[in-house]
Short mmCIF file of C-alpha atoms in Angstrom, two decimals:
data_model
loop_
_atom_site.label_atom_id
_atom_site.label_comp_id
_atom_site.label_asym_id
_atom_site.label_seq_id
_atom_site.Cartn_x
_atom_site.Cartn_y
_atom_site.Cartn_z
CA UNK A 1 58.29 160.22 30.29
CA UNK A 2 56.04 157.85 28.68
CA UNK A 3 54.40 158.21 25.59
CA UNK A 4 53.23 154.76 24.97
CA UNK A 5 50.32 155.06 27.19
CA UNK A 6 47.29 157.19 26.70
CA UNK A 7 47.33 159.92 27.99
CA UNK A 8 50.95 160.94 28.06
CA UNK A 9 52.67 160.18 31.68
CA UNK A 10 55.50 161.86 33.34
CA UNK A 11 56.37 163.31 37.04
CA UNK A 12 55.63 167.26 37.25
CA UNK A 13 58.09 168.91 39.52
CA UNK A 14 56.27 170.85 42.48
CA UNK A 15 58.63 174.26 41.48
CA UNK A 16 57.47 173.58 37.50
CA UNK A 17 53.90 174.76 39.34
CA UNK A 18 52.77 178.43 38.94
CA UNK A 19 51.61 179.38 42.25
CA UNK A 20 50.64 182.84 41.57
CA UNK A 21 50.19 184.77 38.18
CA UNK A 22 53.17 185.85 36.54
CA UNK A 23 52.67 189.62 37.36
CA UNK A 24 53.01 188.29 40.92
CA UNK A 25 56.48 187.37 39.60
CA UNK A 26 57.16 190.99 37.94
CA UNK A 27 56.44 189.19 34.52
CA UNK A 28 53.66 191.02 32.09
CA UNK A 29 51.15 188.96 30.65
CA UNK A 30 52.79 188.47 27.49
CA UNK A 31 56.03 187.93 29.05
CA UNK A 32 55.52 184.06 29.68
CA UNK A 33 57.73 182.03 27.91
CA UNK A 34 56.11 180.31 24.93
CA UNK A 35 58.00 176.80 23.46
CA UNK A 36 57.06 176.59 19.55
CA UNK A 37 57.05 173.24 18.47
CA UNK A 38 56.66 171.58 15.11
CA UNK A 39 57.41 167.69 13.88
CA UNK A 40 60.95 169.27 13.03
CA UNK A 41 62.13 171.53 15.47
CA UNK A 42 61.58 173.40 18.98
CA UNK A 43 61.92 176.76 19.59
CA UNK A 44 61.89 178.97 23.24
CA UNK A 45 59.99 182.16 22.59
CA UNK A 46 58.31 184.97 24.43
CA UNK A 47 54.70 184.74 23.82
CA UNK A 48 54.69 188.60 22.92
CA UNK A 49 56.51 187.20 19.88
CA UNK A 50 54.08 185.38 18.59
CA UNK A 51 53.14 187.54 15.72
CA UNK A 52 56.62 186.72 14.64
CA UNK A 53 55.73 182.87 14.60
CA UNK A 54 52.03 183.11 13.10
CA UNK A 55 51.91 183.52 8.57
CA UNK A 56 49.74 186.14 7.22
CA UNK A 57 46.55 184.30 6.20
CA UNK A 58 46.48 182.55 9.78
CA UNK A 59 43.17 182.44 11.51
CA UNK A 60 43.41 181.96 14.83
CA UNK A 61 40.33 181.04 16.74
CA UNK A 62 39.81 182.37 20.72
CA UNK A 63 37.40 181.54 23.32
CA UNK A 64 35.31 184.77 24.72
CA UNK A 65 33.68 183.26 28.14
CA UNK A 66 34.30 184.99 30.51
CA UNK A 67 35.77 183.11 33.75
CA UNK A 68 32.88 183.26 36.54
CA UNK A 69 33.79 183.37 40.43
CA UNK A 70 32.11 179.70 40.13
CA UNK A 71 33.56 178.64 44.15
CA UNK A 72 30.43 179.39 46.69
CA UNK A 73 31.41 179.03 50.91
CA UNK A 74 29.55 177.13 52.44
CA UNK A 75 28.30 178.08 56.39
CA UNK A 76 30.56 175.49 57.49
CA UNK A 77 34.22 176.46 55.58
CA UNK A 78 33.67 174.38 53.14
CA UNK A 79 32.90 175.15 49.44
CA UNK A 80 30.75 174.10 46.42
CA UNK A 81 31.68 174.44 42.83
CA UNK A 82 29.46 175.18 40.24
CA UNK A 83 30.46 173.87 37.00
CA UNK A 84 27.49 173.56 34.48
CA UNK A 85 23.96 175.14 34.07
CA UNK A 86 21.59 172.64 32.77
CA UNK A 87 18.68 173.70 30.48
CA UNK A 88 16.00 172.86 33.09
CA UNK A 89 17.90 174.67 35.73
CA UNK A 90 19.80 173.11 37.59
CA UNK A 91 23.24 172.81 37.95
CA UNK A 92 26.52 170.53 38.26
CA UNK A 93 28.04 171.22 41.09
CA UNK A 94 31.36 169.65 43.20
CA UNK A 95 31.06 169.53 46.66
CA UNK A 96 34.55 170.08 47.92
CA UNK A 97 36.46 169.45 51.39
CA UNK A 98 34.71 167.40 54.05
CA UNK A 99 31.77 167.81 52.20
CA UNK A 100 32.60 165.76 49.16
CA UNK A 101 33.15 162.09 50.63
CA UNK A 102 29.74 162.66 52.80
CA UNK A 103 27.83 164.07 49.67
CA UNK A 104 24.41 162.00 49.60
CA UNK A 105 21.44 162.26 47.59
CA UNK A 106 19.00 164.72 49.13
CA UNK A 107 21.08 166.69 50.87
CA UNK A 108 21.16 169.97 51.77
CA UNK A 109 24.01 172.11 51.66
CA UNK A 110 23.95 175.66 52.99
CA UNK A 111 25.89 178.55 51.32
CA UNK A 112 26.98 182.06 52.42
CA UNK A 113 24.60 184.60 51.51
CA UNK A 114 21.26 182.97 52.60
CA UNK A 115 22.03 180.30 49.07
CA UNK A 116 21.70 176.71 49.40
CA UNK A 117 22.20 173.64 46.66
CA UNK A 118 20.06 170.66 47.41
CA UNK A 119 21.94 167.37 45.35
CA UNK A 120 19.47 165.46 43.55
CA UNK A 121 21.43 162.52 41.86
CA UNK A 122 25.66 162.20 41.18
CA UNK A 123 26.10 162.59 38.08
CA UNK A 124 27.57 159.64 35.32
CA UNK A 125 31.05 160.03 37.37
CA UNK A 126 30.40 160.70 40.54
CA UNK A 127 32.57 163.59 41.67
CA UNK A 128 30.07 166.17 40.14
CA UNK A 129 26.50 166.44 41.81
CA UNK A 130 23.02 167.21 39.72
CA UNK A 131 21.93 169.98 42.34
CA UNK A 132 18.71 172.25 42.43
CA UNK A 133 19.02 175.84 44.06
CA UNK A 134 17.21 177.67 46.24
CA UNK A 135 18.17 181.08 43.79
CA UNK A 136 17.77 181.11 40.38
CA UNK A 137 19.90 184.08 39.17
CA UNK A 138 23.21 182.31 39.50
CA UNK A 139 25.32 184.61 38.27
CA UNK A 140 24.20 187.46 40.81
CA UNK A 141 24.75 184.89 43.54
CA UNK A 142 28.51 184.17 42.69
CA UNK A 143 29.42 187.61 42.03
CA UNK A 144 28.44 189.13 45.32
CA UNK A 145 29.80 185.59 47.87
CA UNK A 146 31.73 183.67 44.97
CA UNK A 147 35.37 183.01 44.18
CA UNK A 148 37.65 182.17 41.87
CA UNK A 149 38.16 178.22 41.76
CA UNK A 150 41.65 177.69 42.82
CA UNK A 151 43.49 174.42 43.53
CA UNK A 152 46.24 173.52 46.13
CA UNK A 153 48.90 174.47 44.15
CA UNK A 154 47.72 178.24 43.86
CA UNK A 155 47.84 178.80 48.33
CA UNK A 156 46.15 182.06 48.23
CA UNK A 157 43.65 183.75 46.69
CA UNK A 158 43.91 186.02 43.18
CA UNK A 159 40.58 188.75 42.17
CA UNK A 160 38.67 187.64 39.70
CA UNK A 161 40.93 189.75 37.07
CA UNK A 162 43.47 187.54 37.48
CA UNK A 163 41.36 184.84 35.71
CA UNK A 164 40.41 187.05 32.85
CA UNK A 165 41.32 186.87 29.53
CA UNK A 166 41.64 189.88 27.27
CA UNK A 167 38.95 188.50 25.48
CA UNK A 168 36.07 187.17 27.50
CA UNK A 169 32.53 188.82 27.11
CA UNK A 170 30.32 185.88 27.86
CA UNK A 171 30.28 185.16 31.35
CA UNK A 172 29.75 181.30 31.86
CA UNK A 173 33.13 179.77 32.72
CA UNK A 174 33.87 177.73 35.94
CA UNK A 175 37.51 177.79 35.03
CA UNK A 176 39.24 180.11 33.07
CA UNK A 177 40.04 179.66 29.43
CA UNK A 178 43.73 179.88 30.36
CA UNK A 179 45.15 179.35 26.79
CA UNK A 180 44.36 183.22 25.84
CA UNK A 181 45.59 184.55 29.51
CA UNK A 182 48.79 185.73 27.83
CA UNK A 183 47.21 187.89 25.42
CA UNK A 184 47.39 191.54 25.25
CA UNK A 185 45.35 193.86 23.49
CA UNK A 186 49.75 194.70 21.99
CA UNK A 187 49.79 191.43 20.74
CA UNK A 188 46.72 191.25 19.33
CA UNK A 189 47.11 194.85 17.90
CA UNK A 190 50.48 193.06 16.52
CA UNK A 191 48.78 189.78 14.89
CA UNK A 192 46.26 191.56 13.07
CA UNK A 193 49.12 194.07 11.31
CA UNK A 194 50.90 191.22 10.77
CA UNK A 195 47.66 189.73 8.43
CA UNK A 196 46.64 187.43 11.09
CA UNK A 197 43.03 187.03 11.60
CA UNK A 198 41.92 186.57 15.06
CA UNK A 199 37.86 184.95 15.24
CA UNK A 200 35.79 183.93 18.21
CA UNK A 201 33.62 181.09 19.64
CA UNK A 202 32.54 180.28 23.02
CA UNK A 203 32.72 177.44 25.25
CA UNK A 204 32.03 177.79 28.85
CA UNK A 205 34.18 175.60 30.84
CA UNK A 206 33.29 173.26 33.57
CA UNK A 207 35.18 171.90 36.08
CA UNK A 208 38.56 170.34 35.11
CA UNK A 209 38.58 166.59 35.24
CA UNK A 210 40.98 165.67 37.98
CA UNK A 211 41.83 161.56 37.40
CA UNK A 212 43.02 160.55 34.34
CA UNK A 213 40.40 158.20 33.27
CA UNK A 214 37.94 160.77 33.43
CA UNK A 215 36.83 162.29 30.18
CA UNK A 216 35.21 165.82 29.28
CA UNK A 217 32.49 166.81 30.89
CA UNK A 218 29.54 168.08 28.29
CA UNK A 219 29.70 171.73 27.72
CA UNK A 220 27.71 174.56 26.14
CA UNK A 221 29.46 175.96 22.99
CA UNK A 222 28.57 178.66 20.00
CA UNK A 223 30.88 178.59 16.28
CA UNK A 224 28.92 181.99 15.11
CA UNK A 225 28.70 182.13 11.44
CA UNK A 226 31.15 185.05 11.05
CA UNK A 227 33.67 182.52 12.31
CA UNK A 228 32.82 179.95 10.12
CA UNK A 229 33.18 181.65 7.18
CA UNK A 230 36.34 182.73 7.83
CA UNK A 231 37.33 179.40 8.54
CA UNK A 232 36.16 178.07 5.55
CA UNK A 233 38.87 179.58 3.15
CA UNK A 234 41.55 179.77 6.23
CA UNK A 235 44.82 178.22 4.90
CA UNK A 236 45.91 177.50 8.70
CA UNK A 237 43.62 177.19 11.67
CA UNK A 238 45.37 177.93 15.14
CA UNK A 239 43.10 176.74 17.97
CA UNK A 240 43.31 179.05 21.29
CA UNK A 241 42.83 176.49 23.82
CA UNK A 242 41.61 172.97 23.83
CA UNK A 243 38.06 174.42 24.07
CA UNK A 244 38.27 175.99 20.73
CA UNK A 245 39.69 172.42 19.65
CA UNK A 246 36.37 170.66 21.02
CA UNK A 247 33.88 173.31 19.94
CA UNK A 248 35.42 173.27 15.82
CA UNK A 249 35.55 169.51 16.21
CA UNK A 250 32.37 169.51 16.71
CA UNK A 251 31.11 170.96 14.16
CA UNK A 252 33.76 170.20 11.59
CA UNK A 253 34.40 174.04 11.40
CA UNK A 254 30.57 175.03 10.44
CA UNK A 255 28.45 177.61 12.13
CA UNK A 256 26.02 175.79 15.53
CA UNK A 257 25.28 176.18 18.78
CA UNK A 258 24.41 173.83 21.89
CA UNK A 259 25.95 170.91 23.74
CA UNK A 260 29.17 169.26 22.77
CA UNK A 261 29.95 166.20 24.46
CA UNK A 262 32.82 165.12 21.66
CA UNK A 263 35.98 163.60 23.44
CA UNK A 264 39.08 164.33 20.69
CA UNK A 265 41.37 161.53 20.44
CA UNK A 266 44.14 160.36 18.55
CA UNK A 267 42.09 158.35 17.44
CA UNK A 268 39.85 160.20 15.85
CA UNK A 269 42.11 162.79 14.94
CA UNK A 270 41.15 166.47 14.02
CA UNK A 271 39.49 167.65 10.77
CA UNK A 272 39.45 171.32 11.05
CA UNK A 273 42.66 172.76 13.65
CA UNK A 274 46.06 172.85 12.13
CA UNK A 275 47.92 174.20 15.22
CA UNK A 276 47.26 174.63 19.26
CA UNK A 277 48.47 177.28 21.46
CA UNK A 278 47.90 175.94 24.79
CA UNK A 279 49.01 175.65 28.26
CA UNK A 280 51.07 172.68 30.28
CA UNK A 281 48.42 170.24 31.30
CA UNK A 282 49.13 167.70 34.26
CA UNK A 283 50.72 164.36 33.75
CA UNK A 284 48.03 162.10 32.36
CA UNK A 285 45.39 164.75 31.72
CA UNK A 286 43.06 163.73 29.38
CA UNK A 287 43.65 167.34 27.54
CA UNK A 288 46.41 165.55 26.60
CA UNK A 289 44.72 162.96 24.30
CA UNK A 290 43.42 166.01 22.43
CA UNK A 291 46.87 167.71 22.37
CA UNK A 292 48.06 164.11 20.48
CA UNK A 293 45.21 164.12 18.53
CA UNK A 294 46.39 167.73 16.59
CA UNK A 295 50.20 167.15 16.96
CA UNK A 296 50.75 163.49 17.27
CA UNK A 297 51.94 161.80 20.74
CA UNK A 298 55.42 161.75 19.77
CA UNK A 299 55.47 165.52 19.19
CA UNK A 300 53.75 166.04 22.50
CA UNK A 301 56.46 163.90 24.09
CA UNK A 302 58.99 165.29 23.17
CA UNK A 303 57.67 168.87 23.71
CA UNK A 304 56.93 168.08 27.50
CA UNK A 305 60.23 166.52 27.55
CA UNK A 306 61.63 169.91 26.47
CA UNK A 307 59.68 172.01 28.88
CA UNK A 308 60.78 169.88 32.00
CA UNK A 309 64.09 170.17 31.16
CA UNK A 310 63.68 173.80 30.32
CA UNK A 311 61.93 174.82 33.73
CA UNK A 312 58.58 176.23 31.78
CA UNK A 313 56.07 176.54 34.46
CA UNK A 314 52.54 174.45 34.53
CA UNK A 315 48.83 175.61 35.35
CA UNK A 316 46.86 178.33 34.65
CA UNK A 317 48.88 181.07 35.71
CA UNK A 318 52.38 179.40 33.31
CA UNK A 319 53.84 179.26 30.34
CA UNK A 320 52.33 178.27 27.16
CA UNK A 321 53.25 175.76 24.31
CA UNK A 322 52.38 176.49 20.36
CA UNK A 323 52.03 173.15 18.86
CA UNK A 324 51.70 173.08 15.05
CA UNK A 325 50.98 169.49 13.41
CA UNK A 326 53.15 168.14 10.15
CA UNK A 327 50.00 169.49 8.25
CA UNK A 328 50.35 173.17 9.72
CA UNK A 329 54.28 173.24 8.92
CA UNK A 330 53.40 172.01 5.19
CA UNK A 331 50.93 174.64 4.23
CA UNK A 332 53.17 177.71 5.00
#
């Protein structure tokens, strides 16, 4: 594995790959394994156990958008992916299949349903598509011909529930917020006994970036001021997802709403998240700049290099890996 570069490189093995949720695989929810690690030591856990792991006085932040069923079928077999609403209307959208290497300004592309997208201009990096609609309640559209976005590596189809996370109430998501898909309303029934406070935002997801050198796309967020104020006298701040990292980031851990188009480096570091429960990301991901920029590149090293040896599973539908920075360890 290399950690020198940026992001972190290493070769994913195609059985590390969830293919299928994990009750698929007579595993519950919060059955997935969960690998703890801190600048000291590693740790293979259950992710029901995490209200073992968590301190009373932790705040742990979630994301509540809901996941939408963002893939539209086109008349010809092919599909279009919306990722982001725009505020005057229109969308990004990913033209997928044949469709995407003929995609061309002006044209018209004809969905199931009696829908069509018409793209307008590619946007800054080219693989997404600004795109006007012939309907304008979206969300009506994708819930009666829509999909789940899935990606090679998941071969057949899962309902919508599958991509649900025990706490999304904001629909808006083109991909799930797969950080929290472990929870259970157990575990969370667990963490707040145990004196751990559990807080919302919401970020609704676009499209993951597939090449390494692309960056985060900008997305809509909300820090409500209930959260805020919880996280202003919170002695340890656990991020649910790199979209909780972004939307904090963002606004250094005060209440706002709107557009977030902050990329989190190691660079720049992180001001307001002590600790990240996330997922296995790809090999050179650019989630995994952000996952550096809380725990350091050497900690996220040496936590992938655990996980491939340990045969934890990758994607949306795997396990899950609790990093917690030098800085989180020190204020237990």
């Amino acid at each position: 594995m290399t950690a020198t570069g940026s992001p972190i490189d290493f070769v994913l093995p195609d059985e590390l790959s969830a293919h299928e949720p994990p009750e698929a695989r007579g595993v519950p929810r919060d059955g997935v394994r969960m690998l703890v690690s801190t600048p000291y030591a590693q740790a293979h856990r259950i992710f029901r156990e995490l209200p073992d792991v968590l301190c009373p006085g932790d705040v742990l932040v979630v994301n509540t958008s809901a996941t939408l069923p963002a893939a539209a079928p086109t008349l010809d077999g092919q599909a279009v992916h919306f990722s982001t609403a725009n505020p005057d209307g229109t969308w990004l959208v990913e033209p997928r299949g044949a469709l995407a290497p003929t995609a061309a300004t002006g044209q018209r592309i004809d969905l199931r349903g009696g829908g069509s997208v018409t793209l307008l201009a590619p946007y800054s990096r080219g693989r997404l598509w600004v795109a006007s609609l012939s309907f304008a309640d979206v969300r009506t559209y994708l819930n009666s011909h829509g999909s789940p976005i899935r990606y090679d590596y998941v071969p057949r189809e899962w309902p919508l529930s599958a991509y649900q996370t025990v706490f999304a109430t904001e629909p808006g998501s083109a991909e799930m917020p797969s950080a929290a898909r472990p929870f259970t309303d157990r575990v969370v029934t667990r963490l707040v006994a145990a004196g751990v406070q559990v807080v919302p935002i919401v970020l609704h997801t676009g499209v993951a970036s597939a090449e390494a050198h692309e960056r985060p796309y900008p997305e809509w967020f909300e820090v409500p001021n209930t959260t805020a104020r919880v996280l202003a006298g919170a002695r340890r701040v656990i991020a649910v997802g790199t979209t909780v990292v972004r939307a904090l980031e963002t606004t250094g851990g005060a209440a706002g709403s709107g557009w977030t188009d902050l990329v989190v480096t190691p660079e720049r570091g992180v001001r307001v998240v002590d600790g990240l429960l996330t997922g296995f990301h790809p090999p050179r991901a650019s989630h995994l700049d952000l996952l550096a920029a809380v725990a350091g590149p050497d900690l996220v090293a040496r936590s992938y290099r655990e996980a491939l040896a340990a045969g934890y599973r990758w994607h949306e539908f795997g396990d899950v890996n609790l990093l917690l920075s030098e800085r989180a360890v020190a204020a237990v």
